[in-house]
Tab-separated table of N, CA and C in Angstrom:
chain	number	residue	atom	x	y	z
A	1	MET	N	0.848	-1.166	0.000
A	1	MET	CA	0.000	0.000	0.000
A	1	MET	C	0.896	1.232	0.000
A	2	SER	N	0.622	2.172	-0.864
A	2	SER	CA	1.444	3.370	-0.929
A	2	SER	C	0.725	4.542	-0.281
A	3	ASN	N	1.508	5.530	0.128
A	3	ASN	CA	0.932	6.733	0.727
A	3	ASN	C	0.163	7.519	-0.311
A	4	LEU	N	-0.890	8.172	0.107
A	4	LEU	CA	-1.592	9.083	-0.780
A	4	LEU	C	-0.720	10.307	-0.985
A	5	PRO	N	-0.730	10.914	-2.179
A	5	PRO	CA	0.131	12.074	-2.434
A	5	PRO	C	-0.126	13.219	-1.461
A	6	GLY	N	-1.377	13.388	-1.005
A	6	GLY	CA	-1.696	14.485	-0.099
A	6	GLY	C	-1.394	14.190	1.354
A	7	ASP	N	-0.882	13.017	1.677
A	7	ASP	CA	-0.635	12.648	3.067
A	7	ASP	C	0.753	12.017	3.223
A	8	PRO	N	1.804	12.806	3.128
A	8	PRO	CA	3.154	12.246	3.177
A	8	PRO	C	3.556	11.731	4.557
A	9	TRP	N	2.789	12.053	5.612
A	9	TRP	CA	3.188	11.664	6.961
A	9	TRP	C	2.578	10.349	7.436
A	10	HIS	N	1.648	9.802	6.675
A	10	HIS	CA	1.022	8.541	7.104
A	10	HIS	C	1.966	7.375	6.834
A	11	PHE	N	2.194	6.597	7.875
A	11	PHE	CA	2.990	5.374	7.757
A	11	PHE	C	2.022	4.198	7.752
A	12	PRO	N	1.780	3.581	6.592
A	12	PRO	CA	0.792	2.496	6.512
A	12	PRO	C	1.188	1.303	7.378
A	13	ARG	N	0.213	0.771	8.094
A	13	ARG	CA	0.433	-0.403	8.945
A	13	ARG	C	-0.653	-1.446	8.698
A	14	PRO	N	-0.779	-1.922	7.464
A	14	PRO	CA	-1.840	-2.894	7.164
A	14	PRO	C	-1.652	-4.224	7.890
A	15	MET	N	-0.424	-4.652	8.092
A	15	MET	CA	-0.207	-5.929	8.785
A	15	MET	C	-0.616	-5.836	10.246
A	16	LEU	N	-0.375	-4.703	10.884
A	16	LEU	CA	-0.803	-4.512	12.273
A	16	LEU	C	-2.330	-4.525	12.348
A	17	ALA	N	-2.983	-3.872	11.398
A	17	ALA	CA	-4.447	-3.882	11.355
A	17	ALA	C	-4.966	-5.307	11.208
A	18	GLU	N	-4.360	-6.087	10.334
A	18	GLU	CA	-4.779	-7.474	10.148
A	18	GLU	C	-4.566	-8.303	11.414
A	19	GLN	N	-3.470	-8.048	12.139
A	19	GLN	CA	-3.225	-8.762	13.396
A	19	GLN	C	-4.291	-8.418	14.429
A	20	TYR	N	-4.662	-7.145	14.520
A	20	TYR	CA	-5.719	-6.732	15.457
A	20	TYR	C	-7.031	-7.436	15.112
A	21	LEU	N	-7.393	-7.441	13.827
A	21	LEU	CA	-8.642	-8.074	13.415
A	21	LEU	C	-8.611	-9.573	13.660
A	22	ALA	N	-7.475	-10.184	13.467
A	22	ALA	CA	-7.355	-11.622	13.711
A	22	ALA	C	-7.591	-11.947	15.183
A	23	THR	N	-7.121	-11.095	16.089
A	23	THR	CA	-7.352	-11.349	17.521
A	23	THR	C	-8.821	-11.196	17.873
A	24	PHE	N	-9.524	-10.274	17.208
A	24	PHE	CA	-10.965	-10.150	17.442
A	24	PHE	C	-11.697	-11.393	16.953
A	25	GLU	N	-11.287	-11.906	15.799
A	25	GLU	CA	-11.979	-13.040	15.203
A	25	GLU	C	-11.753	-14.337	15.958
A	26	VAL	N	-10.666	-14.439	16.698
A	26	VAL	CA	-10.440	-15.618	17.530
A	26	VAL	C	-11.498	-15.682	18.626
A	27	GLY	N	-11.966	-14.514	19.070
A	27	GLY	CA	-13.032	-14.458	20.059
A	27	GLY	C	-12.570	-14.329	21.498
A	28	LEU	N	-11.279	-14.240	21.713
A	28	LEU	CA	-10.793	-14.111	23.083
A	28	LEU	C	-10.898	-12.686	23.621
A	29	ILE	N	-10.934	-11.713	22.732
A	29	ILE	CA	-11.084	-10.320	23.148
A	29	ILE	C	-12.172	-9.660	22.299
A	30	SER	N	-12.771	-8.618	22.861
A	30	SER	CA	-13.784	-7.879	22.105
A	30	SER	C	-13.465	-6.392	22.068
A	31	ALA	N	-12.346	-6.002	22.662
A	31	ALA	CA	-11.955	-4.591	22.668
A	31	ALA	C	-10.432	-4.496	22.735
A	32	ARG	N	-9.921	-3.397	22.249
A	32	ARG	CA	-8.484	-3.142	22.304
A	32	ARG	C	-8.307	-1.652	22.508
A	33	ALA	N	-7.382	-1.276	23.352
A	33	ALA	CA	-7.099	0.139	23.603
A	33	ALA	C	-5.750	0.497	22.998
A	34	LEU	N	-5.670	1.685	22.440
A	34	LEU	CA	-4.409	2.203	21.901
A	34	LEU	C	-3.970	3.354	22.791
A	35	PHE	N	-2.793	3.240	23.359
A	35	PHE	CA	-2.269	4.287	24.224
A	35	PHE	C	-0.975	4.830	23.653
A	36	ALA	N	-0.902	6.130	23.544
A	36	ALA	CA	0.327	6.814	23.136
A	36	ALA	C	0.107	8.299	23.370
A	37	ALA	N	1.187	9.038	23.380
A	37	ALA	CA	1.083	10.485	23.528
A	37	ALA	C	0.321	11.064	22.341
A	38	ARG	N	-0.146	12.279	22.499
A	38	ARG	CA	-0.847	12.934	21.396
A	38	ARG	C	0.069	13.054	20.185
A	39	ARG	N	-0.559	13.005	19.004
A	39	ARG	CA	0.121	13.226	17.732
A	39	ARG	C	1.159	12.144	17.407
A	40	MET	N	0.827	10.902	17.799
A	40	MET	CA	1.737	9.790	17.518
A	40	MET	C	1.208	8.858	16.427
A	41	GLY	N	0.006	9.146	15.870
A	41	GLY	CA	-0.501	8.365	14.757
A	41	GLY	C	-1.614	7.385	15.075
A	42	LYS	N	-2.185	7.453	16.278
A	42	LYS	CA	-3.263	6.526	16.631
A	42	LYS	C	-4.481	6.725	15.725
A	43	SER	N	-4.919	7.961	15.573
A	43	SER	CA	-6.091	8.237	14.730
A	43	SER	C	-5.813	7.905	13.274
A	44	GLN	N	-4.623	8.218	12.800
A	44	GLN	CA	-4.247	7.882	11.420
A	44	GLN	C	-4.319	6.376	11.210
A	45	PHE	N	-3.803	5.612	12.172
A	45	PHE	CA	-3.845	4.159	12.073
A	45	PHE	C	-5.292	3.666	12.009
A	46	LEU	N	-6.137	4.195	12.889
A	46	LEU	CA	-7.538	3.773	12.899
A	46	LEU	C	-8.243	4.123	11.597
A	47	GLU	N	-8.098	5.375	11.155
A	47	GLU	CA	-8.834	5.858	9.990
A	47	GLU	C	-8.314	5.314	8.656
A	48	LYS	N	-7.014	5.084	8.564
A	48	LYS	CA	-6.438	4.708	7.267
A	48	LYS	C	-6.050	3.238	7.161
A	49	ASP	N	-5.954	2.550	8.277
A	49	ASP	CA	-5.536	1.153	8.235
A	49	ASP	C	-6.584	0.209	8.833
A	50	LEU	N	-6.903	0.396	10.123
A	50	LEU	CA	-7.769	-0.559	10.813
A	50	LEU	C	-9.217	-0.506	10.325
A	51	ILE	N	-9.804	0.681	10.226
A	51	ILE	CA	-11.209	0.778	9.801
A	51	ILE	C	-11.409	0.265	8.374
A	52	PRO	N	-10.586	0.662	7.402
A	52	PRO	CA	-10.779	0.097	6.057
A	52	PRO	C	-10.621	-1.430	6.020
A	53	ALA	N	-9.673	-1.961	6.789
A	53	ALA	CA	-9.492	-3.419	6.823
A	53	ALA	C	-10.701	-4.096	7.464
A	54	ALA	N	-11.242	-3.486	8.514
A	54	ALA	CA	-12.424	-4.050	9.180
A	54	ALA	C	-13.632	-4.017	8.247
A	55	ARG	N	-13.817	-2.927	7.535
A	55	ARG	CA	-14.937	-2.834	6.587
A	55	ARG	C	-14.790	-3.856	5.472
A	56	ALA	N	-13.568	-4.080	5.024
A	56	ALA	CA	-13.326	-5.070	3.969
A	56	ALA	C	-13.700	-6.476	4.436
A	57	ARG	N	-13.618	-6.725	5.732
A	57	ARG	CA	-13.992	-8.029	6.297
A	57	ARG	C	-15.463	-8.086	6.688
A	58	GLY	N	-16.198	-7.008	6.442
A	58	GLY	CA	-17.629	-7.021	6.725
A	58	GLY	C	-18.034	-6.445	8.061
A	59	TYR	N	-17.103	-5.887	8.810
A	59	TYR	CA	-17.454	-5.260	10.081
A	59	TYR	C	-18.174	-3.943	9.833
A	60	VAL	N	-19.092	-3.605	10.718
A	60	VAL	CA	-19.710	-2.286	10.716
A	60	VAL	C	-18.865	-1.438	11.659
A	61	THR	N	-18.377	-0.303	11.166
A	61	THR	CA	-17.457	0.498	11.968
A	61	THR	C	-18.035	1.869	12.266
A	62	ALA	N	-17.616	2.424	13.388
A	62	ALA	CA	-17.963	3.798	13.777
A	62	ALA	C	-16.737	4.390	14.446
A	63	TYR	N	-16.402	5.611	14.115
A	63	TYR	CA	-15.224	6.261	14.685
A	63	TYR	C	-15.592	7.651	15.161
A	64	VAL	N	-15.173	7.980	16.363
A	64	VAL	CA	-15.334	9.340	16.881
A	64	VAL	C	-14.074	9.687	17.670
A	65	ASN	N	-13.576	10.869	17.425
A	65	ASN	CA	-12.432	11.378	18.167
A	65	ASN	C	-12.998	12.189	19.329
A	66	LEU	N	-12.997	11.619	20.532
A	66	LEU	CA	-13.595	12.285	21.685
A	66	LEU	C	-12.802	13.511	22.123
A	67	TRP	N	-11.551	13.602	21.708
A	67	TRP	CA	-10.772	14.810	22.002
A	67	TRP	C	-11.376	16.012	21.271
A	68	ASP	N	-11.810	15.779	20.033
A	68	ASP	CA	-12.438	16.845	19.260
A	68	ASP	C	-13.889	17.072	19.660
A	69	ALA	N	-14.472	16.144	20.411
A	69	ALA	CA	-15.884	16.235	20.801
A	69	ALA	C	-16.030	16.486	22.299
A	70	ARG	N	-15.102	17.222	22.877
A	70	ARG	CA	-15.120	17.440	24.329
A	70	ARG	C	-16.379	18.152	24.813
A	71	ARG	N	-16.935	19.031	24.005
A	71	ARG	CA	-18.078	19.823	24.456
A	71	ARG	C	-19.360	18.986	24.518
A	72	TYR	N	-19.585	18.120	23.519
A	72	TYR	CA	-20.796	17.298	23.467
A	72	TYR	C	-20.442	15.843	23.150
A	73	PRO	N	-19.722	15.161	24.031
A	73	PRO	CA	-19.259	13.807	23.708
A	73	PRO	C	-20.391	12.796	23.530
A	74	LEU	N	-21.412	12.851	24.377
A	74	LEU	CA	-22.490	11.866	24.285
A	74	LEU	C	-23.259	12.009	22.986
A	75	SER	N	-23.670	13.214	22.655
A	75	SER	CA	-24.444	13.389	21.421
A	75	SER	C	-23.594	13.084	20.193
A	76	THR	N	-22.306	13.388	20.254
A	76	THR	CA	-21.422	13.067	19.130
A	76	THR	C	-21.298	11.559	18.963
A	77	LEU	N	-21.098	10.853	20.070
A	77	LEU	CA	-20.975	9.394	20.026
A	77	LEU	C	-22.248	8.756	19.481
A	78	LEU	N	-23.399	9.201	19.963
A	78	LEU	CA	-24.660	8.646	19.492
A	78	LEU	C	-24.897	8.946	18.008
A	79	ALA	N	-24.526	10.146	17.567
A	79	ALA	CA	-24.692	10.502	16.150
A	79	ALA	C	-23.813	9.627	15.260
A	80	VAL	N	-22.585	9.375	15.682
A	80	VAL	CA	-21.669	8.546	14.891
A	80	VAL	C	-22.188	7.107	14.807
A	81	ILE	N	-22.672	6.576	15.920
A	81	ILE	CA	-23.221	5.218	15.906
A	81	ILE	C	-24.459	5.167	15.018
A	82	GLY	N	-25.305	6.192	15.114
A	82	GLY	CA	-26.498	6.252	14.272
A	82	GLY	C	-26.162	6.285	12.797
A	83	ARG	N	-25.144	7.065	12.430
A	83	ARG	CA	-24.731	7.133	11.019
A	83	ARG	C	-24.153	5.801	10.544
A	84	ALA	N	-23.499	5.082	11.440
A	84	ALA	CA	-22.886	3.805	11.049
A	84	ALA	C	-23.939	2.773	10.664
A	85	VAL	N	-25.093	2.804	11.306
A	85	VAL	CA	-26.125	1.803	11.019
A	85	VAL	C	-27.247	2.358	10.159
A	86	GLU	N	-27.354	3.656	10.012
A	86	GLU	CA	-28.468	4.271	9.293
A	86	GLU	C	-28.585	3.876	7.825
A	87	PRO	N	-27.514	3.888	7.035
A	87	PRO	CA	-27.690	3.620	5.604
A	87	PRO	C	-28.292	2.255	5.302
A	88	THR	N	-28.076	1.273	6.141
A	88	THR	CA	-28.577	-0.058	5.856
A	88	THR	C	-29.839	-0.373	6.630
A	89	GLY	N	-30.094	0.315	7.713
A	89	GLY	CA	-31.233	-0.028	8.555
A	89	GLY	C	-30.902	-1.244	9.393
A	90	TRP	N	-31.630	-1.420	10.484
A	90	TRP	CA	-31.318	-2.509	11.401
A	90	TRP	C	-31.517	-3.883	10.765
A	91	HIS	N	-32.599	-4.075	10.008
A	91	HIS	CA	-32.844	-5.402	9.438
A	91	HIS	C	-31.746	-5.783	8.446
A	92	LYS	N	-31.355	-4.844	7.587
A	92	LYS	CA	-30.284	-5.132	6.633
A	92	LYS	C	-28.959	-5.323	7.352
A	93	LEU	N	-28.757	-4.565	8.439
A	93	LEU	CA	-27.546	-4.742	9.235
A	93	LEU	C	-27.503	-6.151	9.819
A	94	LEU	N	-28.614	-6.615	10.358
A	94	LEU	CA	-28.662	-7.959	10.922
A	94	LEU	C	-28.428	-9.025	9.856
A	95	LYS	N	-28.989	-8.814	8.663
A	95	LYS	CA	-28.729	-9.762	7.566
A	95	LYS	C	-27.251	-9.784	7.221
A	96	ARG	N	-26.637	-8.602	7.242
A	96	ARG	CA	-25.212	-8.518	6.935
A	96	ARG	C	-24.394	-9.262	7.978
A	97	LEU	N	-24.825	-9.211	9.226
A	97	LEU	CA	-24.140	-9.931	10.292
A	97	LEU	C	-24.411	-11.431	10.213
A	98	LYS	N	-25.470	-11.814	9.496
A	98	LYS	CA	-25.873	-13.197	9.272
A	98	LYS	C	-26.430	-13.881	10.522
A	99	ARG	N	-26.569	-13.147	11.601
A	99	ARG	CA	-27.203	-13.660	12.816
A	99	ARG	C	-27.933	-12.501	13.481
A	100	PRO	N	-29.044	-12.767	14.137
A	100	PRO	CA	-29.758	-11.685	14.818
A	100	PRO	C	-29.043	-11.260	16.096
A	101	LEU	N	-29.361	-10.067	16.546
A	101	LEU	CA	-28.830	-9.577	17.810
A	101	LEU	C	-29.600	-10.204	18.958
A	102	LYS	N	-28.885	-10.646	19.964
A	102	LYS	CA	-29.518	-11.143	21.177
A	102	LYS	C	-29.863	-9.952	22.054
A	103	HIS	N	-28.919	-9.020	22.187
A	103	HIS	CA	-29.195	-7.765	22.892
A	103	HIS	C	-28.220	-6.692	22.436
A	104	LEU	N	-28.627	-5.445	22.631
A	104	LEU	CA	-27.822	-4.283	22.268
A	104	LEU	C	-27.861	-3.332	23.443
A	105	LYS	N	-26.699	-2.863	23.872
A	105	LYS	CA	-26.620	-1.984	25.022
A	105	LYS	C	-25.657	-0.848	24.696
A	106	ALA	N	-26.079	0.373	24.953
A	106	ALA	CA	-25.223	1.542	24.731
A	106	ALA	C	-25.206	2.360	26.005
A	107	SER	N	-24.052	2.928	26.322
A	107	SER	CA	-23.964	3.789	27.496
A	107	SER	C	-22.883	4.828	27.274
A	108	ALA	N	-22.957	5.884	28.049
A	108	ALA	CA	-21.948	6.943	27.984
A	108	ALA	C	-21.811	7.552	29.364
A	109	LYS	N	-20.663	8.100	29.649
A	109	LYS	CA	-20.405	8.738	30.930
A	109	LYS	C	-19.692	10.050	30.638
A	110	VAL	N	-20.145	11.126	31.210
A	110	VAL	CA	-19.574	12.416	30.896
A	110	VAL	C	-18.843	13.033	32.084
A	111	SER	N	-19.214	12.696	33.306
A	111	SER	CA	-18.669	13.357	34.488
A	111	SER	C	-17.162	13.159	34.621
A	112	GLY	N	-16.409	14.213	34.443
A	112	GLY	CA	-14.954	14.171	34.579
A	112	GLY	C	-14.257	13.547	33.391
A	113	MET	N	-14.443	12.255	33.213
A	113	MET	CA	-13.823	11.541	32.097
A	113	MET	C	-14.901	11.181	31.090
A	114	VAL	N	-14.584	11.270	29.844
A	114	VAL	CA	-15.528	10.919	28.796
A	114	VAL	C	-15.383	9.442	28.486
A	115	GLU	N	-16.484	8.734	28.486
A	115	GLU	CA	-16.480	7.316	28.168
A	115	GLU	C	-17.651	7.017	27.258
A	116	GLY	N	-17.597	5.966	26.544
A	116	GLY	CA	-18.722	5.524	25.742
A	116	GLY	C	-18.547	4.069	25.385
A	117	THR	N	-19.626	3.309	25.446
A	117	THR	CA	-19.550	1.901	25.084
A	117	THR	C	-20.767	1.524	24.257
A	118	LEU	N	-20.581	0.587	23.400
A	118	LEU	CA	-21.669	-0.019	22.650
A	118	LEU	C	-21.396	-1.508	22.656
A	119	GLU	N	-22.341	-2.263	23.170
A	119	GLU	CA	-22.149	-3.695	23.317
A	119	GLU	C	-23.282	-4.400	22.572
A	120	ALA	N	-22.946	-5.353	21.752
A	120	ALA	CA	-23.953	-6.119	21.025
A	120	ALA	C	-23.595	-7.589	21.103
A	121	ALA	N	-24.574	-8.402	21.416
A	121	ALA	CA	-24.367	-9.849	21.451
A	121	ALA	C	-25.201	-10.474	20.345
A	122	LEU	N	-24.575	-11.335	19.585
A	122	LEU	CA	-25.275	-12.029	18.510
A	122	LEU	C	-25.912	-13.298	19.051
A	123	ALA	N	-27.135	-13.564	18.626
A	123	ALA	CA	-27.820	-14.788	19.023
A	123	ALA	C	-27.210	-15.959	18.262
A	124	ARG	N	-27.273	-17.123	18.835
A	124	ARG	CA	-26.731	-18.318	18.192
A	124	ARG	C	-27.880	-19.235	17.764
A	125	GLY	N	-27.668	-19.928	16.653
A	125	GLY	CA	-28.605	-20.959	16.239
A	125	GLY	C	-29.859	-20.461	15.542
A	126	LEU	N	-29.978	-19.174	15.260
A	126	LEU	CA	-31.150	-18.659	14.563
A	126	LEU	C	-30.731	-18.126	13.214
A	127	GLU	N	-31.556	-18.332	12.242
A	127	GLU	CA	-31.319	-17.721	10.945
A	127	GLU	C	-31.909	-16.323	10.978
A	128	VAL	N	-31.328	-15.402	10.249
A	128	VAL	CA	-31.811	-14.038	10.237
A	128	VAL	C	-33.249	-13.972	9.747
A	129	ASP	N	-33.623	-14.807	8.777
A	129	ASP	CA	-34.971	-14.767	8.248
A	129	ASP	C	-36.004	-15.190	9.289
A	130	GLU	N	-35.577	-15.956	10.300
A	130	GLU	CA	-36.496	-16.378	11.361
A	130	GLU	C	-36.667	-15.273	12.399
A	131	PHE	N	-35.816	-14.295	12.365
A	131	PHE	CA	-35.798	-13.245	13.382
A	131	PHE	C	-36.752	-12.125	13.004
A	132	ALA	N	-37.691	-11.845	13.861
A	132	ALA	CA	-38.573	-10.699	13.653
A	132	ALA	C	-38.456	-9.803	14.877
A	133	PRO	N	-37.864	-8.628	14.743
A	133	PRO	CA	-37.716	-7.772	15.911
A	133	PRO	C	-39.067	-7.378	16.474
A	134	ARG	N	-39.166	-7.358	17.788
A	134	ARG	CA	-40.406	-6.964	18.458
A	134	ARG	C	-40.149	-5.725	19.280
A	135	ILE	N	-41.071	-4.795	19.199
A	135	ILE	CA	-40.989	-3.576	19.998
A	135	ILE	C	-42.098	-3.638	21.024
A	136	SER	N	-41.738	-3.510	22.305
A	136	SER	CA	-42.771	-3.535	23.336
A	136	SER	C	-42.704	-2.320	24.212
């Protein structure tokens, strides 16, 4: 993979992205944290290497830089998640996952430290066509 002409500072790390995705697919972990000082390339890695590789494997991705969203972190996080699933709709998203969701949980914390989580569990043993979402 070569650098884009307009981005001479990006150091492509496709093999690292593939290693991260492989650890997710093994099923032993469901999250990974990247720690480094500011301006060390974490966002570049996510936006230019990991997210495109994840999308190529069929993952639904959402990215938000909470440093840039300090004023309204919760609404920014919710908007990004909404945009990630909006174009396909929930039913098409579930078909893409090939299994229905068992449960979906989202939370955010704003006091002092900004946090946000989205947790989804896939049901086992059901075909998507057998799944009819119910609203109660």
